[in-house]
Amino acid sequence: MKITFDIDCTPEEARQFLGLPDVSELQKEAIEEVRKRMLETIQSSDPEALMKTWMPASMQGFDQMQKMFWSQFSQDGSTKTTK
């Protein structure tokens, strides 16, 4: 035997029925704070600071790895041209 229920309700109605808290005000405050910080960073016109804010710490090491790669690449290229 299989029984199916179709319930037509809004997310707000479902939260109230299940007894979940209404976090919409908290979400609005959080989004407003993120928006404010993004605008402050953009207005400072410092792209490097903006990227450091948005990129995870593991990706910040990517810059160092890229520099090492290019320095190695330029060393290999310079030895080939002198031979």
Short mmCIF file of N, CA and C in Angstrom, two decimals:
data_model
loop_
_atom_site.label_atom_id
_atom_site.label_comp_id
_atom_site.label_asym_id
_atom_site.label_seq_id
_atom_site.Cartn_x
_atom_site.Cartn_y
_atom_site.Cartn_z
N MET A 1 0.85 -1.17 0.00
CA MET A 1 0.00 0.00 0.00
C MET A 1 0.90 1.23 0.00
N LYS A 2 0.54 2.16 -0.81
CA LYS A 2 1.32 3.39 -0.92
C LYS A 2 0.37 4.57 -0.77
N ILE A 3 0.72 5.48 0.13
CA ILE A 3 -0.09 6.68 0.36
C ILE A 3 0.76 7.90 0.05
N THR A 4 0.21 8.83 -0.70
CA THR A 4 0.92 10.04 -1.07
C THR A 4 0.12 11.26 -0.63
N PHE A 5 0.85 12.22 -0.04
CA PHE A 5 0.23 13.49 0.36
C PHE A 5 0.88 14.60 -0.43
N ASP A 6 0.09 15.45 -1.00
CA ASP A 6 0.58 16.65 -1.67
C ASP A 6 0.16 17.84 -0.82
N ILE A 7 1.13 18.58 -0.34
CA ILE A 7 0.85 19.74 0.51
C ILE A 7 1.28 20.98 -0.25
N ASP A 8 0.37 21.89 -0.41
CA ASP A 8 0.65 23.13 -1.11
C ASP A 8 0.71 24.26 -0.08
N CYS A 9 1.93 24.71 0.21
CA CYS A 9 2.10 25.80 1.17
C CYS A 9 3.36 26.57 0.85
N THR A 10 3.45 27.76 1.40
CA THR A 10 4.63 28.59 1.20
C THR A 10 5.73 28.15 2.17
N PRO A 11 6.97 28.52 1.91
CA PRO A 11 8.04 28.18 2.86
C PRO A 11 7.76 28.73 4.26
N GLU A 12 7.19 29.93 4.33
CA GLU A 12 6.87 30.51 5.64
C GLU A 12 5.85 29.66 6.38
N GLU A 13 4.83 29.19 5.68
CA GLU A 13 3.81 28.34 6.30
C GLU A 13 4.42 27.01 6.75
N ALA A 14 5.32 26.45 5.96
CA ALA A 14 5.97 25.19 6.34
C ALA A 14 6.82 25.37 7.59
N ARG A 15 7.57 26.49 7.66
CA ARG A 15 8.39 26.77 8.86
C ARG A 15 7.51 26.87 10.10
N GLN A 16 6.41 27.60 9.98
CA GLN A 16 5.52 27.76 11.13
C GLN A 16 4.92 26.41 11.54
N PHE A 17 4.51 25.60 10.59
CA PHE A 17 3.91 24.30 10.89
C PHE A 17 4.91 23.38 11.58
N LEU A 18 6.17 23.40 11.11
CA LEU A 18 7.20 22.53 11.70
C LEU A 18 7.82 23.11 12.96
N GLY A 19 7.48 24.36 13.28
CA GLY A 19 8.02 24.99 14.49
C GLY A 19 9.43 25.51 14.34
N LEU A 20 9.86 25.73 13.13
CA LEU A 20 11.20 26.25 12.89
C LEU A 20 11.21 27.76 13.10
N PRO A 21 12.36 28.31 13.54
CA PRO A 21 12.42 29.75 13.77
C PRO A 21 12.43 30.55 12.46
N ASP A 22 11.91 31.76 12.54
CA ASP A 22 11.93 32.66 11.39
C ASP A 22 13.24 33.45 11.44
N VAL A 23 14.14 33.15 10.52
CA VAL A 23 15.46 33.79 10.51
C VAL A 23 15.58 34.81 9.39
N SER A 24 14.47 35.25 8.85
CA SER A 24 14.51 36.18 7.72
C SER A 24 15.17 37.51 8.11
N GLU A 25 14.92 38.02 9.31
CA GLU A 25 15.54 39.28 9.73
C GLU A 25 17.05 39.11 9.89
N LEU A 26 17.46 37.99 10.46
CA LEU A 26 18.89 37.71 10.61
C LEU A 26 19.56 37.60 9.24
N GLN A 27 18.88 36.95 8.31
CA GLN A 27 19.42 36.81 6.95
C GLN A 27 19.53 38.18 6.28
N LYS A 28 18.54 39.04 6.44
CA LYS A 28 18.59 40.38 5.85
C LYS A 28 19.76 41.17 6.41
N GLU A 29 19.99 41.09 7.73
CA GLU A 29 21.10 41.80 8.37
C GLU A 29 22.44 41.27 7.85
N ALA A 30 22.56 39.95 7.73
CA ALA A 30 23.81 39.36 7.25
C ALA A 30 24.10 39.78 5.81
N ILE A 31 23.08 39.75 4.96
CA ILE A 31 23.27 40.14 3.56
C ILE A 31 23.63 41.62 3.47
N GLU A 32 23.01 42.45 4.29
CA GLU A 32 23.32 43.88 4.29
C GLU A 32 24.77 44.13 4.73
N GLU A 33 25.24 43.37 5.72
CA GLU A 33 26.63 43.51 6.17
C GLU A 33 27.61 43.07 5.08
N VAL A 34 27.31 41.98 4.40
CA VAL A 34 28.17 41.52 3.30
C VAL A 34 28.19 42.56 2.19
N ARG A 35 27.04 43.10 1.87
CA ARG A 35 26.94 44.13 0.83
C ARG A 35 27.75 45.37 1.20
N LYS A 36 27.64 45.79 2.47
CA LYS A 36 28.37 46.97 2.93
C LYS A 36 29.88 46.75 2.83
N ARG A 37 30.35 45.57 3.25
CA ARG A 37 31.78 45.28 3.19
C ARG A 37 32.29 45.21 1.76
N MET A 38 31.48 44.63 0.86
CA MET A 38 31.89 44.56 -0.54
C MET A 38 32.01 45.96 -1.14
N LEU A 39 31.05 46.82 -0.85
CA LEU A 39 31.09 48.18 -1.38
C LEU A 39 32.28 48.95 -0.83
N GLU A 40 32.59 48.78 0.45
CA GLU A 40 33.76 49.45 1.04
C GLU A 40 35.04 49.00 0.36
N THR A 41 35.16 47.70 0.11
CA THR A 41 36.36 47.17 -0.54
C THR A 41 36.47 47.65 -1.97
N ILE A 42 35.35 47.67 -2.68
CA ILE A 42 35.37 48.13 -4.07
C ILE A 42 35.73 49.62 -4.14
N GLN A 43 35.20 50.40 -3.20
CA GLN A 43 35.48 51.83 -3.21
C GLN A 43 36.93 52.13 -2.88
N SER A 44 37.57 51.24 -2.16
CA SER A 44 38.98 51.47 -1.84
C SER A 44 39.86 51.31 -3.07
N SER A 45 39.31 50.74 -4.15
CA SER A 45 40.00 50.56 -5.43
C SER A 45 41.31 49.80 -5.29
N ASP A 46 41.32 48.82 -4.42
CA ASP A 46 42.50 47.99 -4.25
C ASP A 46 42.14 46.56 -4.67
N PRO A 47 42.38 46.20 -5.93
CA PRO A 47 41.98 44.88 -6.41
C PRO A 47 42.62 43.74 -5.63
N GLU A 48 43.85 43.94 -5.17
CA GLU A 48 44.53 42.88 -4.43
C GLU A 48 43.81 42.59 -3.12
N ALA A 49 43.39 43.65 -2.40
CA ALA A 49 42.66 43.46 -1.15
C ALA A 49 41.31 42.79 -1.42
N LEU A 50 40.68 43.15 -2.51
CA LEU A 50 39.40 42.55 -2.87
C LEU A 50 39.56 41.06 -3.14
N MET A 51 40.58 40.68 -3.87
CA MET A 51 40.80 39.27 -4.17
C MET A 51 41.16 38.49 -2.91
N LYS A 52 41.96 39.07 -2.02
CA LYS A 52 42.30 38.39 -0.76
C LYS A 52 41.07 38.18 0.09
N THR A 53 40.12 39.11 0.04
CA THR A 53 38.88 38.97 0.80
C THR A 53 38.03 37.84 0.24
N TRP A 54 37.98 37.72 -1.07
CA TRP A 54 37.09 36.74 -1.70
C TRP A 54 37.72 35.37 -1.81
N MET A 55 39.03 35.27 -1.92
CA MET A 55 39.68 33.99 -2.16
C MET A 55 39.94 33.28 -0.83
N PRO A 56 39.78 31.96 -0.80
CA PRO A 56 40.14 31.23 0.40
C PRO A 56 41.65 31.23 0.60
N ALA A 57 42.08 30.95 1.81
CA ALA A 57 43.51 31.00 2.14
C ALA A 57 44.32 30.06 1.26
N SER A 58 43.78 28.91 0.90
CA SER A 58 44.52 27.96 0.07
C SER A 58 44.81 28.53 -1.32
N MET A 59 43.94 29.38 -1.82
CA MET A 59 44.15 29.97 -3.13
C MET A 59 45.16 31.11 -3.09
N GLN A 60 45.39 31.70 -1.93
CA GLN A 60 46.37 32.78 -1.84
C GLN A 60 47.77 32.24 -2.07
N GLY A 61 48.00 30.98 -1.74
CA GLY A 61 49.29 30.35 -2.02
C GLY A 61 49.51 30.14 -3.51
N PHE A 62 48.43 30.19 -4.29
CA PHE A 62 48.52 30.02 -5.73
C PHE A 62 49.41 31.10 -6.35
N ASP A 63 49.35 32.31 -5.81
CA ASP A 63 50.17 33.42 -6.32
C ASP A 63 51.65 33.08 -6.15
N GLN A 64 52.01 32.54 -5.00
CA GLN A 64 53.41 32.17 -4.77
C GLN A 64 53.83 31.05 -5.71
N MET A 65 52.96 30.07 -5.90
CA MET A 65 53.28 28.96 -6.80
C MET A 65 53.46 29.48 -8.23
N GLN A 66 52.61 30.42 -8.63
CA GLN A 66 52.71 30.97 -9.98
C GLN A 66 54.03 31.74 -10.15
N LYS A 67 54.43 32.50 -9.13
CA LYS A 67 55.71 33.22 -9.21
C LYS A 67 56.88 32.26 -9.32
N MET A 68 56.84 31.16 -8.56
CA MET A 68 57.91 30.17 -8.64
C MET A 68 57.95 29.55 -10.03
N PHE A 69 56.79 29.26 -10.59
CA PHE A 69 56.72 28.69 -11.93
C PHE A 69 57.35 29.63 -12.95
N TRP A 70 56.96 30.91 -12.90
CA TRP A 70 57.47 31.86 -13.89
C TRP A 70 58.96 32.11 -13.72
N SER A 71 59.44 32.11 -12.47
CA SER A 71 60.88 32.30 -12.27
C SER A 71 61.64 31.10 -12.83
N GLN A 72 61.11 29.89 -12.65
CA GLN A 72 61.74 28.69 -13.20
C GLN A 72 61.69 28.72 -14.72
N PHE A 73 60.57 29.15 -15.26
CA PHE A 73 60.41 29.24 -16.70
C PHE A 73 61.40 30.23 -17.30
N SER A 74 61.58 31.37 -16.65
CA SER A 74 62.50 32.38 -17.18
C SER A 74 63.94 31.91 -17.06
N GLN A 75 64.27 31.15 -16.02
CA GLN A 75 65.63 30.62 -15.89
C GLN A 75 65.93 29.61 -16.99
N ASP A 76 64.96 28.74 -17.28
CA ASP A 76 65.15 27.74 -18.35
C ASP A 76 65.30 28.43 -19.69
N GLY A 77 64.52 29.47 -19.92
CA GLY A 77 64.59 30.18 -21.19
C GLY A 77 65.90 30.92 -21.35
N SER A 78 66.45 31.46 -20.26
CA SER A 78 67.69 32.20 -20.36
C SER A 78 68.87 31.27 -20.60
N THR A 79 68.86 30.05 -20.04
CA THR A 79 69.98 29.13 -20.28
C THR A 79 69.93 28.59 -21.69
N LYS A 80 68.76 28.43 -22.27
CA LYS A 80 68.66 27.92 -23.65
C LYS A 80 69.14 28.96 -24.65
N THR A 81 68.92 30.22 -24.38
CA THR A 81 69.35 31.25 -25.34
C THR A 81 70.85 31.48 -25.27
N THR A 82 71.52 31.14 -24.15
CA THR A 82 72.96 31.37 -24.05
C THR A 82 73.75 30.25 -24.66
N LYS A 83 73.15 29.08 -24.89
CA LYS A 83 73.92 27.95 -25.44
C LYS A 83 74.16 28.08 -26.89
#
